[in-house]
Coordinates of C-alpha atoms in Angstrom, one line a residue:
X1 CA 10.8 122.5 140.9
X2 CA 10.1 125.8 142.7
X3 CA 6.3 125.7 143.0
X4 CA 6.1 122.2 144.9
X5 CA 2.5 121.3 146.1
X6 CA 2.6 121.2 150.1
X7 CA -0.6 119.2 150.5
X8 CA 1.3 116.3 147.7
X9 CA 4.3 116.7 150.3
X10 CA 1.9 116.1 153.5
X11 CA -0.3 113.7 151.7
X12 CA 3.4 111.9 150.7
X13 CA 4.4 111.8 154.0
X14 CA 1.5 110.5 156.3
X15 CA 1.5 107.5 153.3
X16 CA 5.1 107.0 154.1
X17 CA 4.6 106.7 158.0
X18 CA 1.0 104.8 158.0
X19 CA 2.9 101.9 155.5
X20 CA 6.1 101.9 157.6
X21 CA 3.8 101.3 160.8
X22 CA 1.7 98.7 158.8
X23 CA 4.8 96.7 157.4
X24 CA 6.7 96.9 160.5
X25 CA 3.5 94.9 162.6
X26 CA 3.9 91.8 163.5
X27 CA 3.1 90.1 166.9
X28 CA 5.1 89.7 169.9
X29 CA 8.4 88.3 169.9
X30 CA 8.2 87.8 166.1
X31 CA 10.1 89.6 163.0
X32 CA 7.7 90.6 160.3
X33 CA 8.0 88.5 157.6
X34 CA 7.7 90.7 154.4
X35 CA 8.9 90.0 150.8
X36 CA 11.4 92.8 149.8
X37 CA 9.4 94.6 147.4
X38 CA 6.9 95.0 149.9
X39 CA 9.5 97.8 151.2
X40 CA 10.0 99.7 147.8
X41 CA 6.3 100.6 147.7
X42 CA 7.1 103.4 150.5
X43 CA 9.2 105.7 147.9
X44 CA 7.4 104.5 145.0
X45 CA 4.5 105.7 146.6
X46 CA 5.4 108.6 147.6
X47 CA 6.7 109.8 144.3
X48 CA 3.5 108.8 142.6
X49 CA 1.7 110.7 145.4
X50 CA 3.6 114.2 144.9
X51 CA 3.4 113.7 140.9
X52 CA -0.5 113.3 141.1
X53 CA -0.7 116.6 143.6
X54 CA 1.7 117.7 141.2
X55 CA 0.7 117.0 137.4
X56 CA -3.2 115.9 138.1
X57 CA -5.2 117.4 140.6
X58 CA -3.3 120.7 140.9
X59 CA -5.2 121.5 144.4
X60 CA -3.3 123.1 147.4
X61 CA -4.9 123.4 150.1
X62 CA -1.9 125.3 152.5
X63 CA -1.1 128.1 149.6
X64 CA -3.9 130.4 149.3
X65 CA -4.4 132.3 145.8
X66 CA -3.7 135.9 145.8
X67 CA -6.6 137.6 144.1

């Protein structure tokens, strides 16, 4: 797709690293203890993410409109 919406991509991304921190927590010493599917919400996300930027809200706020 050649006209890709950069605030979708950004949005994506900060998604991507604010779950990856979030799942990753666990105290001292221990292993987080997540379910595996836990872990396919980080691409799943991020593809529903782009699609609404995409498809549905259509706004982009880093390309400006040449008038």
């Amino acid at each position: 797709m050649k006209n890709r919406n950069i605030t979708g991509i950004v949005v994506a991304v900060i998604y991507c690293i604010v779950l990856y921190a979030i799942l990753i927590d666990a105290p001292p010493g221990e292993v987080p203890n997540n379910p595996l599917w836990v872990y396919s919400l980080i691409p799943l996300g991020a593809v529903v993410i782009t699609s609404l930027f995409d498809y549905v809200i259509k706004f982009d706020f880093f390309k400006k409109k040449k008038k």
